[in-house]
CSV table of C-alpha atoms and ligand atoms in Angstrom, one decimal:
chain,number,residue,atom,x,y,z
M,540,MET,CA,-23.0,111.9,-254.0
M,541,ALA,CA,-20.6,109.0,-254.7
M,542,LYS,CA,-17.1,109.5,-253.4
M,543,ALA,CA,-14.6,106.8,-253.6
M,544,GLY,CA,-12.3,108.3,-251.1
M,545,VAL,CA,-9.2,107.7,-253.3
M,546,LEU,CA,-6.6,110.5,-253.0
M,547,THR,CA,-5.4,111.7,-256.3
M,548,ARG,CA,-2.0,112.7,-254.9
M,549,SER,CA,0.9,110.4,-255.7
M,550,ARG,CA,2.9,108.7,-252.9
M,551,SER,CA,5.8,110.5,-251.3
M,552,THR,CA,8.1,109.7,-248.5
M,553,LYS,CA,6.7,112.7,-246.5
M,554,SER,CA,3.6,112.2,-244.5
M,555,ILE,CA,0.5,114.0,-245.8
M,556,ALA,CA,0.2,116.0,-242.6
M,557,GLU,CA,3.7,117.4,-242.8
M,558,ASP,CA,3.4,120.3,-245.1
M,559,GLU,CA,0.6,120.0,-247.7
M,560,PRO,CA,-3.1,120.4,-247.2
M,561,PRO,CA,-5.0,117.2,-247.9
M,562,THR,CA,-6.3,117.0,-251.5
M,563,GLU,CA,-10.0,116.6,-252.3
M,564,PRO,CA,-11.1,113.0,-252.7
M,565,HIS,CA,-11.4,112.1,-256.4
M,566,ARG,CA,-15.0,111.1,-257.4
M,567,THR,CA,-15.4,107.7,-259.1
M,568,ALA,CA,-18.2,107.8,-261.7
M,569,LYS,CA,-20.9,105.1,-261.4
M,570,TRP,CA,-21.9,103.5,-264.8
M,571,LEU,CA,-25.5,102.6,-265.5
M,572,LEU,CA,-26.0,100.6,-268.6
M,573,VAL,CA,-29.6,100.7,-270.1
M,574,ALA,CA,-29.8,97.7,-272.4
M,575,SER,CA,-32.2,95.1,-273.8
M,576,GLY,CA,-32.3,93.3,-277.1
M,577,LYS,CA,-35.4,94.9,-278.6
M,578,GLY,CA,-36.2,98.4,-279.9
M,579,GLY,CA,-39.2,100.3,-278.5
M,580,SER,CA,-38.9,98.9,-274.9
M,581,GLY,CA,-38.0,102.3,-273.5
M,582,LYS,CA,-34.2,102.3,-273.3
M,583,THR,CA,-33.8,105.9,-274.5
M,584,SER,CA,-36.8,107.2,-272.5
M,585,THR,CA,-35.6,105.6,-269.3
M,586,SER,CA,-32.0,106.8,-269.9
M,587,LEU,CA,-32.9,110.4,-270.5
M,588,ASN,CA,-35.4,110.6,-267.6
M,589,LEU,CA,-33.0,109.1,-265.1
M,590,ALA,CA,-30.3,111.5,-266.3
M,591,VAL,CA,-32.6,114.4,-265.6
M,592,TYR,CA,-33.4,113.2,-262.1
M,593,ALA,CA,-29.7,112.7,-261.5
M,594,VAL,CA,-28.7,116.2,-262.7
M,595,HIS,CA,-31.5,117.8,-260.5
M,596,ALA,CA,-30.0,115.9,-257.6
M,597,GLY,CA,-26.8,117.8,-258.2
M,598,LEU,CA,-24.8,115.1,-259.9
M,599,LYS,CA,-22.5,115.6,-262.8
M,600,VAL,CA,-24.0,113.3,-265.5
M,601,VAL,CA,-22.7,112.1,-268.8
M,602,VAL,CA,-25.3,110.5,-271.2
M,603,VAL,CA,-23.9,108.2,-273.8
M,604,ASP,CA,-25.8,107.6,-277.0
M,605,LEU,CA,-24.4,104.4,-278.7
M,606,ASP,CA,-27.5,104.0,-280.9
M,607,ARG,CA,-26.8,105.2,-284.5
M,608,GLN,CA,-30.5,106.1,-284.6
M,609,GLY,CA,-29.5,109.0,-282.3
M,610,SER,CA,-32.8,109.4,-280.4
M,611,LEU,CA,-31.0,110.4,-277.2
M,612,THR,CA,-28.9,112.9,-279.2
M,613,ARG,CA,-31.9,114.5,-280.7
M,614,TRP,CA,-33.5,114.8,-277.3
M,615,TYR,CA,-30.3,116.4,-276.0
M,616,GLU,CA,-30.3,118.9,-278.8
M,617,ARG,CA,-33.9,120.0,-277.9
M,618,ARG,CA,-33.0,120.6,-274.3
M,619,PRO,CA,-34.0,124.1,-273.2
M,620,PRO,CA,-31.0,126.4,-272.6
M,621,ALA,CA,-32.1,127.1,-269.0
M,622,ALA,CA,-32.3,123.4,-268.1
M,623,PRO,CA,-29.5,122.0,-265.9
M,624,PRO,CA,-26.7,120.9,-268.2
M,625,LEU,CA,-25.7,117.3,-269.0
M,626,ILE,CA,-22.7,116.1,-271.0
M,627,LEU,CA,-23.4,114.1,-274.2
M,628,TRP,CA,-21.0,111.5,-275.6
M,629,GLU,CA,-22.2,110.3,-279.0
M,630,GLY,CA,-21.0,107.3,-281.0
M,631,THR,CA,-22.0,103.8,-281.9
M,632,MET,CA,-21.5,100.4,-280.3
M,633,SER,CA,-18.2,100.0,-282.1
M,634,ASP,CA,-17.0,103.0,-280.0
M,635,ALA,CA,-17.6,101.5,-276.6
M,636,LYS,CA,-13.9,101.1,-275.8
M,637,ARG,CA,-13.2,104.7,-276.7
M,638,ALA,CA,-16.2,105.9,-274.8
M,639,ILE,CA,-15.0,104.1,-271.6
M,640,ALA,CA,-11.5,105.6,-272.0
M,641,GLU,CA,-12.6,109.2,-272.9
M,642,ILE,CA,-15.3,109.4,-270.3
M,643,GLY,CA,-13.0,107.8,-267.7
M,644,ALA,CA,-10.6,110.8,-268.3
M,645,LEU,CA,-13.2,113.4,-267.5
M,646,GLU,CA,-13.0,115.0,-264.1
M,647,ASP,CA,-15.5,114.6,-261.3
M,648,VAL,CA,-18.2,112.8,-263.2
M,649,ASP,CA,-20.7,111.2,-260.8
M,650,LEU,CA,-22.9,109.2,-263.1
M,651,VAL,CA,-22.6,107.8,-266.7
M,652,ILE,CA,-25.8,106.6,-268.3
M,653,VAL,CA,-25.3,104.5,-271.4
M,654,ASP,CA,-28.2,104.2,-273.9
M,655,THR,CA,-27.7,101.3,-276.3
M,656,PRO,CA,-29.3,100.2,-279.6
M,657,PRO,CA,-31.3,97.0,-280.1
M,658,GLY,CA,-29.5,94.0,-281.5
M,659,LEU,CA,-26.6,93.7,-279.0
M,660,ASP,CA,-25.8,90.3,-280.4
M,661,ASP,CA,-24.2,92.0,-283.4
M,662,HIS,CA,-21.7,93.6,-281.0
M,663,PRO,CA,-20.5,90.9,-278.6
M,664,ASP,CA,-17.2,92.5,-277.7
M,665,SER,CA,-18.5,95.9,-277.0
M,666,THR,CA,-21.5,94.5,-275.1
M,667,ARG,CA,-19.2,92.5,-272.8
M,668,LEU,CA,-16.9,95.6,-272.3
M,669,LEU,CA,-19.9,97.7,-271.3
M,670,VAL,CA,-21.3,95.1,-269.0
M,671,GLU,CA,-18.0,94.7,-267.3
M,672,LYS,CA,-17.7,98.5,-266.9
M,673,SER,CA,-21.2,98.9,-265.5
M,674,ASP,CA,-22.1,99.1,-261.8
M,675,PHE,CA,-25.7,98.3,-262.7
M,676,VAL,CA,-27.6,97.2,-265.8
M,677,LEU,CA,-31.2,98.2,-266.2
M,678,VAL,CA,-33.2,96.1,-268.7
M,679,PRO,CA,-36.4,97.8,-269.8
M,680,THR,CA,-39.1,95.7,-271.4
M,681,THR,CA,-42.7,96.0,-272.3
M,682,GLN,CA,-45.2,93.4,-271.1
M,683,GLY,CA,-45.4,91.8,-274.6
M,684,THR,CA,-44.5,88.2,-274.8
M,685,THR,CA,-41.8,88.5,-277.5
M,686,ASP,CA,-40.1,91.3,-275.5
M,687,ILE,CA,-40.2,89.2,-272.3
M,688,ASP,CA,-38.7,86.2,-274.2
M,689,SER,CA,-35.9,88.4,-275.4
M,690,VAL,CA,-35.0,90.0,-272.1
M,691,VAL,CA,-35.2,86.8,-270.1
M,692,GLU,CA,-32.5,85.4,-272.4
M,693,TRP,CA,-30.4,88.6,-272.0
M,694,MET,CA,-30.8,88.4,-268.2
M,695,GLY,CA,-29.4,84.9,-268.4
M,696,PHE,CA,-26.2,86.3,-270.0
M,697,LEU,CA,-26.0,89.1,-267.4
M,698,ARG,CA,-26.3,86.7,-264.6
M,699,ARG,CA,-23.6,84.4,-266.0
M,700,GLU,CA,-21.4,87.6,-266.2
M,701,ARG,CA,-22.4,88.3,-262.6
M,702,ALA,CA,-23.6,91.7,-263.5
M,703,ASN,CA,-25.7,93.6,-261.0
M,704,SER,CA,-28.9,94.0,-263.1
M,705,ALA,CA,-32.6,94.3,-263.0
M,706,PHE,CA,-35.6,94.3,-265.3
M,707,LEU,CA,-37.8,97.4,-265.6
M,708,LEU,CA,-41.4,96.9,-266.8
M,709,ASN,CA,-42.2,99.8,-269.0
M,710,LYS,CA,-45.3,101.0,-271.0
M,711,VAL,CA,-47.4,98.8,-268.7
M,712,GLN,CA,-51.2,98.5,-268.7
M,713,ARG,CA,-51.9,97.3,-265.2
M,714,THR,CA,-55.4,96.1,-265.9
M,715,HIS,CA,-54.3,93.6,-268.6
M,716,THR,CA,-53.8,89.9,-267.6
M,717,ARG,CA,-50.6,90.0,-269.6
M,718,TYR,CA,-49.2,92.4,-267.0
M,719,SER,CA,-49.4,90.0,-264.1
M,720,LYS,CA,-48.1,87.2,-266.3
M,721,ALA,CA,-45.1,89.4,-267.4
M,722,LYS,CA,-44.3,90.2,-263.8
M,723,ALA,CA,-44.4,86.6,-262.8
M,724,ARG,CA,-42.0,85.6,-265.6
M,725,LEU,CA,-39.6,88.4,-264.9
M,726,ASN,CA,-39.6,87.7,-261.2
M,727,GLY,CA,-38.6,84.1,-261.9
M,728,ALA,CA,-35.8,85.2,-264.2
M,729,GLY,CA,-34.0,87.9,-262.2
M,730,LEU,CA,-34.4,91.0,-260.1
M,731,LEU,CA,-37.4,93.1,-261.1
M,732,CYS,CA,-37.5,96.8,-260.3
M,733,PRO,CA,-40.4,97.0,-257.7
M,734,VAL,CA,-42.0,99.9,-259.5
M,735,ASP,CA,-43.0,99.8,-263.2
M,736,VAL,CA,-43.7,102.6,-265.6
M,737,ARG,CA,-47.2,103.0,-267.0
M,738,GLN,CA,-47.9,103.7,-270.6
M,739,LEU,CA,-48.3,107.5,-270.4
M,740,ASP,CA,-48.2,110.3,-272.9
M,741,ASP,CA,-45.9,112.4,-270.7
M,742,ILE,CA,-43.0,110.1,-271.7
M,743,GLU,CA,-43.6,111.0,-275.4
M,744,SER,CA,-43.5,114.7,-274.4
M,745,THR,CA,-40.1,114.4,-272.9
M,746,HIS,CA,-38.7,113.5,-276.4
M,747,ASP,CA,-40.6,116.4,-277.9
M,748,HIS,CA,-39.2,119.1,-275.6
M,749,GLY,CA,-35.8,117.8,-274.5
M,750,VAL,CA,-36.9,117.5,-270.8
M,751,GLY,CA,-37.5,114.8,-268.2
M,752,VAL,CA,-40.8,114.1,-266.7
M,753,CYS,CA,-39.7,115.7,-263.4
M,754,GLU,CA,-39.3,119.0,-265.4
M,755,LEU,CA,-42.9,118.9,-266.7
M,756,ARG,CA,-45.4,121.0,-264.6
M,757,LYS,CA,-47.7,118.0,-263.9
M,758,SER,CA,-46.7,114.5,-264.8
M,759,ARG,CA,-48.2,111.2,-263.9
M,760,ALA,CA,-45.2,109.5,-265.3
M,761,ALA,CA,-43.0,111.3,-262.7
M,762,GLU,CA,-44.8,109.3,-260.0
M,763,ASP,CA,-43.4,106.1,-261.6
M,764,LEU,CA,-40.0,107.3,-262.8
M,765,GLY,CA,-39.3,109.1,-259.5
M,766,CYS,CA,-39.5,105.7,-257.8
M,767,VAL,CA,-37.4,104.0,-260.5
M,768,TRP,CA,-34.7,106.7,-259.8
M,769,ASP,CA,-34.9,105.8,-256.1
M,770,PHE,CA,-34.4,102.2,-257.0
M,771,VAL,CA,-31.5,102.9,-259.3
M,772,LYS,CA,-29.8,105.2,-256.8
M,773,GLN,CA,-30.0,102.4,-254.3
M,774,GLN,CA,-28.5,99.9,-256.7
M,775,LEU,CA,-25.7,102.3,-257.5
M,776,ALA,CA,-25.1,103.3,-253.9
M,777,LEU,CA,-25.9,106.9,-254.7
M,778,GLU,CA,-28.5,107.2,-251.9
M,779,GLY,CA,-27.2,110.5,-250.8
M,780,ALA,CA,-28.4,112.1,-254.0
M,781,ALA,CA,-31.8,113.8,-253.7
M,782,ARG,CA,-34.8,113.0,-255.9
V,613,ADP,N1,-43.9,104.4,-270.5
V,613,ADP,C1,-44.2,104.9,-271.7
V,613,ADP,N2,-45.4,105.4,-272.0
V,613,ADP,C2,-45.6,105.9,-273.2
V,613,ADP,N3,-44.8,105.9,-274.2
V,613,ADP,C3,-43.5,105.4,-274.0
V,613,ADP,C4,-43.2,104.9,-272.7
V,613,ADP,N4,-41.9,104.5,-272.8
V,613,ADP,C5,-41.4,104.8,-274.1
V,613,ADP,N5,-42.4,105.3,-274.8
V,613,ADP,C6,-42.4,105.7,-276.2
V,613,ADP,O1,-42.2,104.6,-277.0
V,613,ADP,C7,-41.3,104.9,-278.0
V,613,ADP,C8,-40.0,104.0,-277.9
V,613,ADP,O2,-39.4,104.3,-276.7
V,613,ADP,P1,-37.8,104.4,-276.6
V,613,ADP,O3,-37.5,104.9,-275.3
V,613,ADP,O4,-37.3,105.2,-277.8
V,613,ADP,O5,-37.4,102.9,-276.8
V,613,ADP,P2,-36.0,102.2,-277.2
V,613,ADP,O6,-34.9,103.2,-276.9
V,613,ADP,O7,-35.9,101.0,-276.4
V,613,ADP,O8,-36.1,101.9,-278.6
V,613,ADP,C9,-41.0,106.4,-277.9
V,613,ADP,O9,-41.9,107.0,-278.8
V,613,ADP,C10,-41.3,106.7,-276.5
V,613,ADP,O10,-41.7,108.0,-276.3
V,614,MG,MG1,-33.4,104.0,-278.1
């Protein structure tokens, strides 16, 4: 679990050891931005599945839906009552500044996962704010040429901003020649998550039932997304959190 080790007490002239017990260290939330220019690349599916892994690892998780289409919110509303709870923050890209302030004021949050809409070019200020705030930016893409073109350009921006970021290949069909071509192009343009996510029906089921693949009884997609969670944990220095 991420702990920044920052004491919440204010400074006083007395030494801490003198009369007060030490306060608990205040947790600093890690921010994961899930963003790519195109719709349908798996931003929402990746966000919700990583959030479920995180909550099962015992983390306090906020999911942020900044897409006015509201797919993440609809998934959240379908979540079974017995499932481990997440916190939802709902808005649009224009609310990015408010989201950062309001979520920043919440206590003991470990992880904030921000799901974004396509067309980030229409929101340059909010995009920049979110990139600056994020500890890691995950960029899902399919293996299709136009998707790859779009995310390679987006990665150029992220690298200029010195954002810690990586591509995630999603909906892959590993037997297609386009798959190896896509991997080669992405590897040349930035960091590529070493595990990709196959095109699998289980992912669709997670939207239907408000769950993550790791909450399904048998899921092939969990083999892929579990490894993506391990990669993201490493990038966010959350390695202590279980799978
Ligand atoms: N790996 C995958 N395999 C199969 N279907 C997927 C996969 N990833 C996403 N999908 C499906 O593709 C559609 C678009 O995915 P979504 O996560 O909503 O993309 P985005 O948020 O980028 O628009 C959804 O119906 C989702 O269930
Ligand atoms: Mg979406």
